[in-house]
Tab-separated table of C-alpha atoms in Angstrom:
chain	number	residue	atom	x	y	z
H	23	MET	CA	20.890	-58.347	31.004
H	24	VAL	CA	24.305	-60.269	31.200
H	25	ILE	CA	26.246	-57.063	32.063
H	26	THR	CA	23.644	-56.363	34.590
H	27	ALA	CA	24.013	-59.668	36.194
H	28	ILE	CA	27.834	-59.171	36.200
H	29	VAL	CA	27.583	-55.686	37.843
H	30	ASN	CA	24.904	-57.025	40.348
H	31	THR	CA	27.655	-59.361	41.715
H	32	LEU	CA	29.564	-56.282	42.766
H	33	GLY	CA	27.058	-55.050	45.438
H	34	LEU	CA	24.560	-52.351	45.827
H	35	VAL	CA	26.575	-49.229	45.282
H	36	PRO	CA	28.255	-50.416	42.037
H	37	SER	CA	24.854	-51.636	40.712
H	38	ALA	CA	23.139	-48.312	41.532
H	39	ALA	CA	26.206	-46.503	39.944
H	40	VAL	CA	25.790	-48.504	36.630
H	41	GLY	CA	22.313	-47.969	36.619
H	42	VAL	CA	22.800	-44.149	36.941
H	43	VAL	CA	25.385	-44.074	34.176
H	44	GLU	CA	23.117	-46.133	31.762
H	45	LYS	CA	20.374	-43.406	32.079
H	46	ILE	CA	22.913	-40.722	31.294
H	47	ILE	CA	24.473	-42.594	28.401
H	48	ILE	CA	21.089	-43.121	26.859
H	49	PHE	CA	20.573	-39.234	26.803
H	50	ALA	CA	24.110	-38.637	25.621
H	51	MET	CA	23.519	-41.090	22.455
H	52	LEU	CA	20.522	-39.189	21.460
H	53	PRO	CA	22.599	-36.828	18.921
H	54	PRO	CA	24.561	-39.447	17.313
H	55	THR	CA	21.483	-41.657	17.045
H	56	SER	CA	19.573	-38.712	15.373
H	57	PHE	CA	22.480	-37.795	13.052
H	58	ALA	CA	22.527	-41.438	12.137
H	59	SER	CA	19.052	-41.630	11.118
H	60	ALA	CA	19.711	-38.732	8.799
H	61	VAL	CA	22.807	-40.518	7.242
H	62	ALA	CA	20.751	-43.597	6.531
H	63	ALA	CA	17.954	-41.697	4.592
H	64	MET	CA	20.311	-39.574	2.791
H	65	THR	CA	22.550	-42.244	1.890
H	66	ALA	CA	19.662	-44.300	0.330
H	67	GLN	CA	18.484	-41.046	-1.313
H	68	ASN	CA	21.697	-40.147	-2.970
H	69	LEU	CA	22.581	-43.733	-4.050
H	70	GLY	CA	19.098	-44.061	-5.620
H	71	ALA	CA	19.876	-40.686	-7.540
H	72	GLY	CA	23.390	-42.292	-8.628
H	73	LYS	CA	25.282	-39.798	-6.577
H	74	ALA	CA	27.679	-42.092	-4.414
H	75	ASP	CA	30.141	-39.046	-3.763
H	76	ARG	CA	27.135	-37.275	-1.911
H	77	ALA	CA	26.392	-40.374	-0.149
H	78	ARG	CA	29.903	-40.596	1.166
H	79	LYS	CA	29.908	-36.810	2.055
H	80	THR	CA	26.584	-37.368	4.051
H	81	LEU	CA	28.491	-40.026	6.082
H	82	TRP	CA	31.443	-37.833	6.776
H	83	PHE	CA	29.267	-34.857	7.617
H	84	GLY	CA	27.119	-36.927	10.000
H	85	ILE	CA	30.182	-38.330	11.805
H	86	GLY	CA	31.432	-34.788	12.258
H	87	TYR	CA	28.450	-33.476	13.754
H	88	ALA	CA	27.707	-36.466	15.988
H	89	LEU	CA	31.679	-36.145	16.887
H	90	VAL	CA	31.029	-32.677	18.194
H	91	PHE	CA	28.384	-33.589	20.643
H	92	GLY	CA	30.385	-36.961	21.735
H	93	VAL	CA	33.673	-34.897	22.337
H	94	LEU	CA	31.860	-32.131	24.145
H	95	PHE	CA	30.062	-34.722	26.365
H	96	CYS	CA	33.299	-36.781	26.929
H	97	ILE	CA	35.145	-33.702	27.902
H	98	TYR	CA	32.456	-32.587	30.406
H	99	CYS	CA	32.413	-36.117	32.013
H	100	GLN	CA	36.221	-35.859	32.515
H	101	TRP	CA	35.841	-32.567	34.200
H	102	LYS	CA	32.565	-32.724	36.113
H	103	PRO	CA	31.017	-36.002	36.245
H	104	GLU	CA	29.473	-35.632	39.563
H	105	SER	CA	27.234	-32.779	38.401
H	106	ILE	CA	25.689	-35.177	35.991
H	107	THR	CA	25.472	-38.278	38.229
H	108	GLY	CA	24.333	-36.307	41.261
H	109	ILE	CA	20.991	-35.516	39.310
H	110	PHE	CA	20.005	-39.233	39.524
H	111	SER	CA	21.013	-39.961	43.094
H	112	LYS	CA	21.882	-38.198	46.289
H	113	GLU	CA	23.969	-40.774	48.060
H	114	ALA	CA	27.716	-39.925	47.808
H	115	GLU	CA	28.876	-43.198	47.220
H	116	VAL	CA	26.647	-43.861	44.271
H	117	VAL	CA	27.443	-40.349	42.910
H	118	SER	CA	31.316	-40.927	43.321
H	119	ALA	CA	31.129	-44.482	41.760
H	120	ALA	CA	28.975	-43.445	39.058
H	121	ALA	CA	31.390	-40.539	38.323
H	122	ASP	CA	34.212	-42.854	37.905
H	123	TYR	CA	32.330	-45.169	35.659
H	124	LEU	CA	31.038	-42.293	33.609
H	125	ARG	CA	34.675	-40.953	33.141
H	126	SER	CA	35.590	-44.043	31.233
H	127	TYR	CA	32.254	-45.128	29.613
H	128	SER	CA	32.021	-41.493	28.250
H	129	ILE	CA	34.966	-42.319	25.867
H	130	ASP	CA	32.422	-44.431	23.974
H	131	CYS	CA	30.230	-41.327	23.047
H	132	ILE	CA	33.081	-40.289	20.768
H	133	LEU	CA	33.516	-43.595	19.231
H	134	VAL	CA	29.748	-44.169	18.506
H	135	ALA	CA	29.754	-41.118	16.411
H	136	PHE	CA	31.679	-43.094	13.940
H	137	ILE	CA	29.871	-46.473	14.464
H	138	PHE	CA	26.191	-45.219	14.433
H	139	CYS	CA	26.753	-43.130	11.125
H	140	MET	CA	28.672	-45.829	9.473
H	141	ASN	CA	25.907	-48.490	10.386
H	142	SER	CA	23.436	-46.059	8.839
H	143	TYR	CA	25.413	-45.541	5.896
H	144	PHE	CA	25.705	-49.393	5.322
H	145	SER	CA	22.051	-49.714	5.807
H	146	GLY	CA	21.232	-47.066	3.265
H	147	TYR	CA	23.812	-48.914	0.873
H	148	GLY	CA	21.646	-52.052	1.483
H	149	LYS	CA	24.610	-53.756	3.625
H	150	SER	CA	22.811	-53.682	6.849
H	151	VAL	CA	24.181	-57.430	7.739
H	152	ILE	CA	27.422	-55.912	8.247
H	153	ALA	CA	26.172	-53.643	11.067
H	154	PHE	CA	24.465	-56.530	12.717
H	155	ALA	CA	27.349	-58.817	12.374
H	156	HIS	CA	30.081	-56.330	13.857
H	157	SER	CA	27.580	-55.307	16.523
H	158	MET	CA	26.951	-59.015	17.561
H	159	LEU	CA	30.834	-59.522	17.552
H	160	ALA	CA	31.602	-56.580	19.731
H	161	THR	CA	28.711	-57.129	22.367
H	162	PHE	CA	29.235	-60.973	22.752
H	163	GLY	CA	32.839	-61.197	21.903
H	164	VAL	CA	34.336	-58.143	23.370
H	165	ARG	CA	32.137	-56.041	25.662
H	166	ILE	CA	30.604	-58.865	27.821
H	167	PRO	CA	33.752	-60.865	28.413
H	168	ALA	CA	35.654	-57.472	28.845
H	169	THR	CA	33.063	-56.459	31.422
H	170	ALA	CA	33.338	-59.899	33.249
H	171	PHE	CA	37.155	-59.663	33.246
H	172	LEU	CA	37.554	-56.078	34.208
H	173	SER	CA	34.689	-56.523	36.971
H	174	ARG	CA	37.376	-58.553	38.787
H	175	TYR	CA	39.553	-55.400	39.078
H	176	ALA	CA	36.882	-52.971	39.785
H	177	GLY	CA	37.854	-52.799	43.528
H	178	GLU	CA	37.180	-49.211	44.881
H	179	SER	CA	36.607	-47.670	41.344
H	180	LEU	CA	34.446	-48.635	38.369
H	181	TYR	CA	36.751	-46.654	36.109
H	182	VAL	CA	38.395	-49.929	34.677
H	183	MET	CA	35.192	-51.725	34.102
H	184	GLY	CA	33.771	-48.639	32.182
H	185	LEU	CA	36.439	-49.139	29.463
H	186	ALA	CA	34.695	-52.233	28.314
H	187	SER	CA	32.178	-50.458	26.261
H	188	PRO	CA	34.682	-48.083	24.460
H	189	LEU	CA	36.687	-51.240	23.771
H	190	ALA	CA	34.043	-53.129	22.129
H	191	THR	CA	32.902	-50.130	20.228
H	192	PHE	CA	36.697	-49.612	19.067
H	193	VAL	CA	36.513	-53.335	17.767
H	194	SER	CA	33.550	-52.430	15.825
H	195	LEU	CA	35.036	-49.313	14.206
H	196	VAL	CA	38.028	-51.209	13.081
H	197	ILE	CA	35.596	-53.696	11.404
H	198	CYS	CA	33.667	-50.856	9.930
H	199	LEU	CA	36.623	-49.047	8.626
H	200	PHE	CA	37.867	-52.251	6.782
H	201	PHE	CA	34.331	-52.816	5.300
H	202	LEU	CA	33.902	-48.996	4.423
H	203	ARG	CA	37.316	-49.333	2.387
H	204	TYR	CA	36.329	-52.555	0.808
H	205	LEU	CA	32.864	-51.080	-0.257
H	206	HIS	CA	34.437	-47.905	-1.667
H	207	ARG	CA	37.140	-49.762	-3.665
H	208	LYS	CA	34.422	-52.096	-4.971
H	209	THR	CA	32.276	-49.257	-6.082
H	210	VAL	CA	34.647	-46.545	-7.231
H	211	GLY	CA	38.276	-48.025	-6.827
H	212	ILE	CA	39.470	-45.517	-4.198
H	213	LEU	CA	38.539	-44.582	-0.711
């Protein structure tokens, strides 16, 4: 809601463009969400069976498969974003603004392949509090302030503002990698 309120101050076209991209991103996040669900269940099963190495392999395979979808989607969004944004609006200004926003926001589809699967891995490990903590920090400490700051520079293009989400996800990724390293050193002595 906070991000929507920030975007609404920019006018009708940016508001409509961001709304279009949010619909597209929800669809684009389905593959990493699905793989992440599988990672959670398989991590818990493997840890319950005493097979921590298989749980780690599950994590990396989940990331790999989710990453394929994220990379392909991001590449397509760099190449032909108007073909996607045009599905949701016929107004040229909205399609163009949404395309700019989608170009930068789609980078997040690569990063969430890691975050969603790591969050599920941590949950399967019984450490879901880390997923909650870094998500709150990334959202309220990075994404919302970055969106507010970058919206001042949106001007004619929403491209810059679309970078707030990948930036927040990158912060989450750094936190997750540190925690993953800590967790693996604690349980097996190596990463």
